[in-house]
Tab-separated table of C-alpha atoms in Angstrom:
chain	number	residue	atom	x	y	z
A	139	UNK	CA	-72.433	-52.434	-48.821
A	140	UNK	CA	-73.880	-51.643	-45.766
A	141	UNK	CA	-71.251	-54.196	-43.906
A	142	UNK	CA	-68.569	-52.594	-45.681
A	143	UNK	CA	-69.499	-49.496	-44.163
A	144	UNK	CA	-69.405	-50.943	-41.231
A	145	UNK	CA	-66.141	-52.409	-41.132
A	146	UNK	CA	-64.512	-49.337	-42.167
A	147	UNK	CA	-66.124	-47.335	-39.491
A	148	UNK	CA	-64.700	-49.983	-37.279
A	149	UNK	CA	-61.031	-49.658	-38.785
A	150	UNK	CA	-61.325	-45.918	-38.411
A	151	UNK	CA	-61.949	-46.084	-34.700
A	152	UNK	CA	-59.779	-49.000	-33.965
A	153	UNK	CA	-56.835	-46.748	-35.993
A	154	UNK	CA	-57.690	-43.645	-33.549
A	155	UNK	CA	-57.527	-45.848	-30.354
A	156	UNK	CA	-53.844	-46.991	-31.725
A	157	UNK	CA	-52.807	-43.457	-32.356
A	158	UNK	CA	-54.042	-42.054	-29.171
A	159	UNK	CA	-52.381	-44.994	-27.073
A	160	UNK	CA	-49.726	-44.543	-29.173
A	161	UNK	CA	-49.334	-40.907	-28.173
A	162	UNK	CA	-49.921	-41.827	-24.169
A	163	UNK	CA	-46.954	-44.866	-24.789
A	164	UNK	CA	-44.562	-42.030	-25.758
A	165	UNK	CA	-45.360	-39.269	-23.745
A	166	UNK	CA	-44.591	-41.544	-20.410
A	167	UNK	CA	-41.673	-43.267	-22.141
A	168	UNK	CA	-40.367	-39.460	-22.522
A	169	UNK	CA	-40.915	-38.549	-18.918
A	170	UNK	CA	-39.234	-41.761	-17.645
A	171	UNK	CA	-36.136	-41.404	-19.965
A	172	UNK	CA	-36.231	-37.528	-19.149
A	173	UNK	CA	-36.069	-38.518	-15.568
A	174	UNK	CA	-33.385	-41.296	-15.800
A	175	UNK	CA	-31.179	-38.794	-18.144
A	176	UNK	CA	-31.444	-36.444	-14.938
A	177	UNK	CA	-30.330	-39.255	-12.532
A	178	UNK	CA	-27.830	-40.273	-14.344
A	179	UNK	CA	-26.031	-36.672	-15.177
A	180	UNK	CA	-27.007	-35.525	-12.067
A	181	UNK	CA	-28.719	-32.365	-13.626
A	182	UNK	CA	-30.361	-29.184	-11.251
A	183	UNK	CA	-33.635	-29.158	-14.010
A	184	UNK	CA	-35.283	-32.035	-15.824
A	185	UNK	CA	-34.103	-32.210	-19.358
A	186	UNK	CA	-36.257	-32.144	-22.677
A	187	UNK	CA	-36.558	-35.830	-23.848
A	188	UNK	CA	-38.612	-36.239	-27.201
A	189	UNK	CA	-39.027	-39.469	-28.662
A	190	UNK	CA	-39.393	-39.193	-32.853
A	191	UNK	CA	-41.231	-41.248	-35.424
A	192	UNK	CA	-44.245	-43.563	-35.500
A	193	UNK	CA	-45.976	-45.578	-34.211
A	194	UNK	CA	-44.160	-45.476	-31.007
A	195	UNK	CA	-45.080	-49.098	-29.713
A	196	UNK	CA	-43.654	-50.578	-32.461
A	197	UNK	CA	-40.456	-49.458	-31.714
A	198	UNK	CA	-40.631	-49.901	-28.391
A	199	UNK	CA	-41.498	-53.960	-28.564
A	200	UNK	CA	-38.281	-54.358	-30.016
A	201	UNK	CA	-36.294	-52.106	-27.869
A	202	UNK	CA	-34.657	-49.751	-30.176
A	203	UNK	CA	-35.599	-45.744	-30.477
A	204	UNK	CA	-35.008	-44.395	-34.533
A	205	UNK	CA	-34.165	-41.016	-33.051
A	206	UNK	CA	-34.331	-39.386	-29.635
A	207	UNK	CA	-33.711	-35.744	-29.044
A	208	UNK	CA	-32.682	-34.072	-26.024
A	209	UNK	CA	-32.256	-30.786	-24.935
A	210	UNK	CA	-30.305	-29.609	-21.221
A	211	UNK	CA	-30.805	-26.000	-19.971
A	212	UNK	CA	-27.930	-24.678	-18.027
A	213	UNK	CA	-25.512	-27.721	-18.035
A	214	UNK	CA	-22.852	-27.693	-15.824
A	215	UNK	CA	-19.988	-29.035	-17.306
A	216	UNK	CA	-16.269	-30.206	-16.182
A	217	UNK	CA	-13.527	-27.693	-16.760
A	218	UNK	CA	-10.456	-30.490	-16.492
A	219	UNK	CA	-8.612	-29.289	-13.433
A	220	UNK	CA	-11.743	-29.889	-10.794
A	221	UNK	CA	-11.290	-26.195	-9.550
A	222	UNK	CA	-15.050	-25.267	-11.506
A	223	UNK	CA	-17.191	-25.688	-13.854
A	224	UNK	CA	-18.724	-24.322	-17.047
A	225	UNK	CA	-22.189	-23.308	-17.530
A	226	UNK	CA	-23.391	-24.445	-21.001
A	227	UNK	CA	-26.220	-22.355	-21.903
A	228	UNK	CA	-27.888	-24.859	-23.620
A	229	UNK	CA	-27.245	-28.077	-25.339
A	230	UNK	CA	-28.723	-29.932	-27.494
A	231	UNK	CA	-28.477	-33.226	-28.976
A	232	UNK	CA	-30.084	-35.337	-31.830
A	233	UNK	CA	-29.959	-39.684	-30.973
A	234	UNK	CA	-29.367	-41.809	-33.678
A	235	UNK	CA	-30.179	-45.729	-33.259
A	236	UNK	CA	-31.052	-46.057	-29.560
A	237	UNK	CA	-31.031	-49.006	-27.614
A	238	UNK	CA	-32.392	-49.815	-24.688
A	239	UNK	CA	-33.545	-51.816	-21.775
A	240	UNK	CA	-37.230	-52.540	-21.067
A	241	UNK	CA	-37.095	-50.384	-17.853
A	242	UNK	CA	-35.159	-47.675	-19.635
A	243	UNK	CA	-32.611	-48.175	-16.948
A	244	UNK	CA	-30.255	-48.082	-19.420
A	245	UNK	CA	-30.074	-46.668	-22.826
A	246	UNK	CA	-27.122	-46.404	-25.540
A	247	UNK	CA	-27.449	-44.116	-28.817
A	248	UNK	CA	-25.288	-45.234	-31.874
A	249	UNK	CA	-24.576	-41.709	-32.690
A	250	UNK	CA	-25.430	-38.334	-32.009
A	251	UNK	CA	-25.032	-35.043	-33.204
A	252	UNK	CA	-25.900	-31.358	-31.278
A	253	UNK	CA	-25.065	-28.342	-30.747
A	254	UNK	CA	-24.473	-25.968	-27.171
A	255	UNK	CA	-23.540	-22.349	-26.432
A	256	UNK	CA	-21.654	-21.179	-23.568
A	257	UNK	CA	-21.841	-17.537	-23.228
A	258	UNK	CA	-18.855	-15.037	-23.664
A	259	UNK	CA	-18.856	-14.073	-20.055
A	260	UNK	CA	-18.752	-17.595	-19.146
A	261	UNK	CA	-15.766	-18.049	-21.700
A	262	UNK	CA	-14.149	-14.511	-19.784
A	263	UNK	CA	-13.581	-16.977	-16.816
A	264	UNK	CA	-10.874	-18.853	-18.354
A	265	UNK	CA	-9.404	-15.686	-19.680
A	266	UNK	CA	-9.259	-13.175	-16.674
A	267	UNK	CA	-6.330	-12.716	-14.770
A	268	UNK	CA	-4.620	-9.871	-13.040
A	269	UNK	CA	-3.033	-7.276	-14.889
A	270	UNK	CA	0.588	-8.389	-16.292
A	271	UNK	CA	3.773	-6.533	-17.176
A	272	UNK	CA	3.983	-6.939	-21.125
A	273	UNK	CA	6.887	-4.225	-21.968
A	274	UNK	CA	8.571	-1.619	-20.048
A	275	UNK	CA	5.716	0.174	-17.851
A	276	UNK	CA	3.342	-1.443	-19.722
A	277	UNK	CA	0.616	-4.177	-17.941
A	278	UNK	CA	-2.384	-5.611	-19.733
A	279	UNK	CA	-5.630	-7.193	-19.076
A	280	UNK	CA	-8.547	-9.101	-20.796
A	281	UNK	CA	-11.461	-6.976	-19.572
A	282	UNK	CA	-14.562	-8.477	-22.091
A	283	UNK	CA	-14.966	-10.619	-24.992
A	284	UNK	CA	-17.488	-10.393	-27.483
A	285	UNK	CA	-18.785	-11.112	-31.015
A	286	UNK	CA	-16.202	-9.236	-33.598
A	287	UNK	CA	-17.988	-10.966	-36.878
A	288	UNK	CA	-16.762	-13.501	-39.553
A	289	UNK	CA	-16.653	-16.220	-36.993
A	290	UNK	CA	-13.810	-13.901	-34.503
A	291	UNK	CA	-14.048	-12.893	-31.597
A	292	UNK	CA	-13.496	-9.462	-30.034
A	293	UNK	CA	-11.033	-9.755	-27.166
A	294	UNK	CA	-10.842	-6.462	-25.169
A	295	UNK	CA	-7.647	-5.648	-23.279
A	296	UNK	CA	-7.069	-3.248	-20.723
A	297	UNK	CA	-3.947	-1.492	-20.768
A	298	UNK	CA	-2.160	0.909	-18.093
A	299	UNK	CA	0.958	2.698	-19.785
A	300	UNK	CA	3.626	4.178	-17.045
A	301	UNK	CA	0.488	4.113	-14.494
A	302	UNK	CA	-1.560	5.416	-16.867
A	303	UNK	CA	-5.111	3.644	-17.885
A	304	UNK	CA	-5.656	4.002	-21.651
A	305	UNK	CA	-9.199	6.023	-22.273
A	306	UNK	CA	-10.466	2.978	-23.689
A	307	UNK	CA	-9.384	-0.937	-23.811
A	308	UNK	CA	-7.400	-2.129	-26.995
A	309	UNK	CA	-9.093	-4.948	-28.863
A	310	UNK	CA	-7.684	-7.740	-30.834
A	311	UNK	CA	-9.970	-10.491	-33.221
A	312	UNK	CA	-9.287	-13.880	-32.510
A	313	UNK	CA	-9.932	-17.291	-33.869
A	314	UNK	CA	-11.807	-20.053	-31.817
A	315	UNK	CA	-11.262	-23.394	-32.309
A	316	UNK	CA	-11.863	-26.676	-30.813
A	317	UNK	CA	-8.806	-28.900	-29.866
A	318	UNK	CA	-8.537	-32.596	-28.956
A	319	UNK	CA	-12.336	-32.685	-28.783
A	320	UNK	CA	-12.696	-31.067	-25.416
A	321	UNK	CA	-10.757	-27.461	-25.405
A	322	UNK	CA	-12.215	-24.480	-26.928
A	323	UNK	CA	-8.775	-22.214	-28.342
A	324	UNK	CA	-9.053	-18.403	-28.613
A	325	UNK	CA	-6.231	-16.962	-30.322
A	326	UNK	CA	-5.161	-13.602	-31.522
A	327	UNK	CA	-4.838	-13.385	-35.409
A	328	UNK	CA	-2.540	-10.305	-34.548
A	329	UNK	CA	-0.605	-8.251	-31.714
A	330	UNK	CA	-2.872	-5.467	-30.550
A	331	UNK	CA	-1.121	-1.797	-31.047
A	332	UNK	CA	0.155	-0.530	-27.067
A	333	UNK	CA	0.647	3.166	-28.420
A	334	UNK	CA	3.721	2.286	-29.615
A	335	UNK	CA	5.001	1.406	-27.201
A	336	UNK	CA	7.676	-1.984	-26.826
A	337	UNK	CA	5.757	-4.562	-25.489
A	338	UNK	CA	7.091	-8.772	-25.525
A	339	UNK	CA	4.767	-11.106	-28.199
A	340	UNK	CA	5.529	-13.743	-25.608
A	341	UNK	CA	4.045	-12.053	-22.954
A	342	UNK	CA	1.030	-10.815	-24.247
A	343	UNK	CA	-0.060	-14.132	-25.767
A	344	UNK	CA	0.569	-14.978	-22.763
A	345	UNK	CA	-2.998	-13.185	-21.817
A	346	UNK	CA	-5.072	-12.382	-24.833
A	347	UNK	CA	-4.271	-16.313	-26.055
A	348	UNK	CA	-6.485	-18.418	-23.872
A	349	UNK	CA	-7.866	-22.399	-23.980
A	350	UNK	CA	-10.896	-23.708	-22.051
A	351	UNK	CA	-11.367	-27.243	-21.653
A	352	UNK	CA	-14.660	-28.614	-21.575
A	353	UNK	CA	-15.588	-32.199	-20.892
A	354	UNK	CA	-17.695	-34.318	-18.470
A	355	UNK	CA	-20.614	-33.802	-21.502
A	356	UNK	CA	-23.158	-36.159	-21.495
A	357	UNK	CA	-22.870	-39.554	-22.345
A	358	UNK	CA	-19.572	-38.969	-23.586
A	359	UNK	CA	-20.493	-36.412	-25.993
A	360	UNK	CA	-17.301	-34.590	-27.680
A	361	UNK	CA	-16.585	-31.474	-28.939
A	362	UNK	CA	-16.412	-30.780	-32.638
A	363	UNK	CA	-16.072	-27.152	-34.424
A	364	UNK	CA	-17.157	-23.719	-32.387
A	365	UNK	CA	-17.333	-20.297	-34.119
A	366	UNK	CA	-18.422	-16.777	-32.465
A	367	UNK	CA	-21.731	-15.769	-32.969
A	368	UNK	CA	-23.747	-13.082	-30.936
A	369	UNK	CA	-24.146	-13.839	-27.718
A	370	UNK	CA	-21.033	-16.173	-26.842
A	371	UNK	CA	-19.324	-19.349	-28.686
A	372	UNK	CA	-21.461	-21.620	-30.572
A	373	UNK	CA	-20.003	-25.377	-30.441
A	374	UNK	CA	-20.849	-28.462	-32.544
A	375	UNK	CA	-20.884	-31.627	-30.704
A	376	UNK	CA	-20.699	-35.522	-31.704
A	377	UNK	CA	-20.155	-38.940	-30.662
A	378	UNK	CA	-20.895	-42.327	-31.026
A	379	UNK	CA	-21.730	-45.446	-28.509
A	380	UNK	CA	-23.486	-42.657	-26.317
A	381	UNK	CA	-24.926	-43.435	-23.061
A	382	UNK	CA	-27.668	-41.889	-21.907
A	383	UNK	CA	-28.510	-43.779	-19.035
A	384	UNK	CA	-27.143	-47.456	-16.955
């Protein structure tokens, strides 16, 4: 009896050790793949890396991750063109299936799904332009977008009428969508009312209908649905064959 005690004291311990080495194994396997993402992408901050399911080691000897999730603060992303670059408020991303090298130089996810938010006055960017003629003494401009419920968004317009500024900006709800897996389209569902005055469809699409095109993601990550929420454009992102680092 008294060895039996003994052993499972033993077994107890030994099990404690594994989990606390288990712990240290994944906590410096996080900061090394953190700092390789950040290499790699070329990120300002270090980026959230956290490794998921146990034990750790196990899944380590044979060089494949069950999930990794990662999170990037303030990601800078491509726009297309080269002339700038969008600020993602934060992205996030969930690592299916990872494989990688023993030195994590290099590190492949089957899948991945996430989400990222870029903010409405980042969006206003793509949108902004000087005022245009839309009708007979008529000009327009898209002064301020915000959240205008159901999944629309508010697009503010402000309008000069014979050299006259309207008191306040005429607004039109839009739809967002994403297209071709890297362009965010706003579009109006309707005209906005000029005080009815004439104005040309063709010519005010031409400034309340707006695309931003968003790419460079990490890894390879594309765009999959957006929708308007509070504070800017909430986007769902996937891919597959994702490299996170080599």
């Amino acid at each position: 009896m008294r060895a039996l005690r003994t052993l499972l004291i033993v077994a107890v311990v030994l099990g404690g050790i594994f989990v606390v080495v288990d712990r240290v194994a994944v906590n410096l396997a996080e900061s090394e793949a953190a700092d390789r993402l950040k290499a790699t992408e070329n990120l300002a901050t270090t980026p959230d890396v956290s490794i998921k399911g146990f034990p750790f080691l196990t899944q380590a000897a044979g060089g494949s991750l069950d999930e990794v999730q990662v999170g990037i603060e303030g990601y800078e992303a491509a726009t297309g063109d080269g002339s700038r670059r969008i600020r993602i408020a934060d992205l996030r991303a969930d690592m299916k299936g990872v494989e990688f090298s023993g030195d994590y130089s290099s590190a492949v996810a089957d899948s991945a799904t996430g989400t990222a938010t870029v903010a409405y006055d980042e969006l206003l960017k793509a949108a902004r332009s000087d005022a245009t003629q839309v009708g007979p003494g008529v000009t327009a401009e898209v002064v301020g977008l915000s959240d205008g419920g159901n999944g629309k968004i508010k697009v503010e317009v402000e309008t000069t009428v014979l050299g006259a500024e309207l008191p306040e900006p005429v607004s039109v709800l839009s739809s967002v969508t994403v297209v071709d897996g890297d362009t965010v389209r706003v579009r109006a569902d309707a005209l906005p009312s000029f005080g009815g005055v004439e104005i040309v469809e063709s010519r005010v699409r031409r400034i309340i209908d707006f695309e931003q095109r968003i790419d460079g993601l990490p890894g390879g990550i594309r765009l999959d649905k957006v929708e308007a929420a509070r504070d800017g454009v909430d986007i769902t992102v996937k891919g597959s064959d994702i490299r996170l680092a080599g």
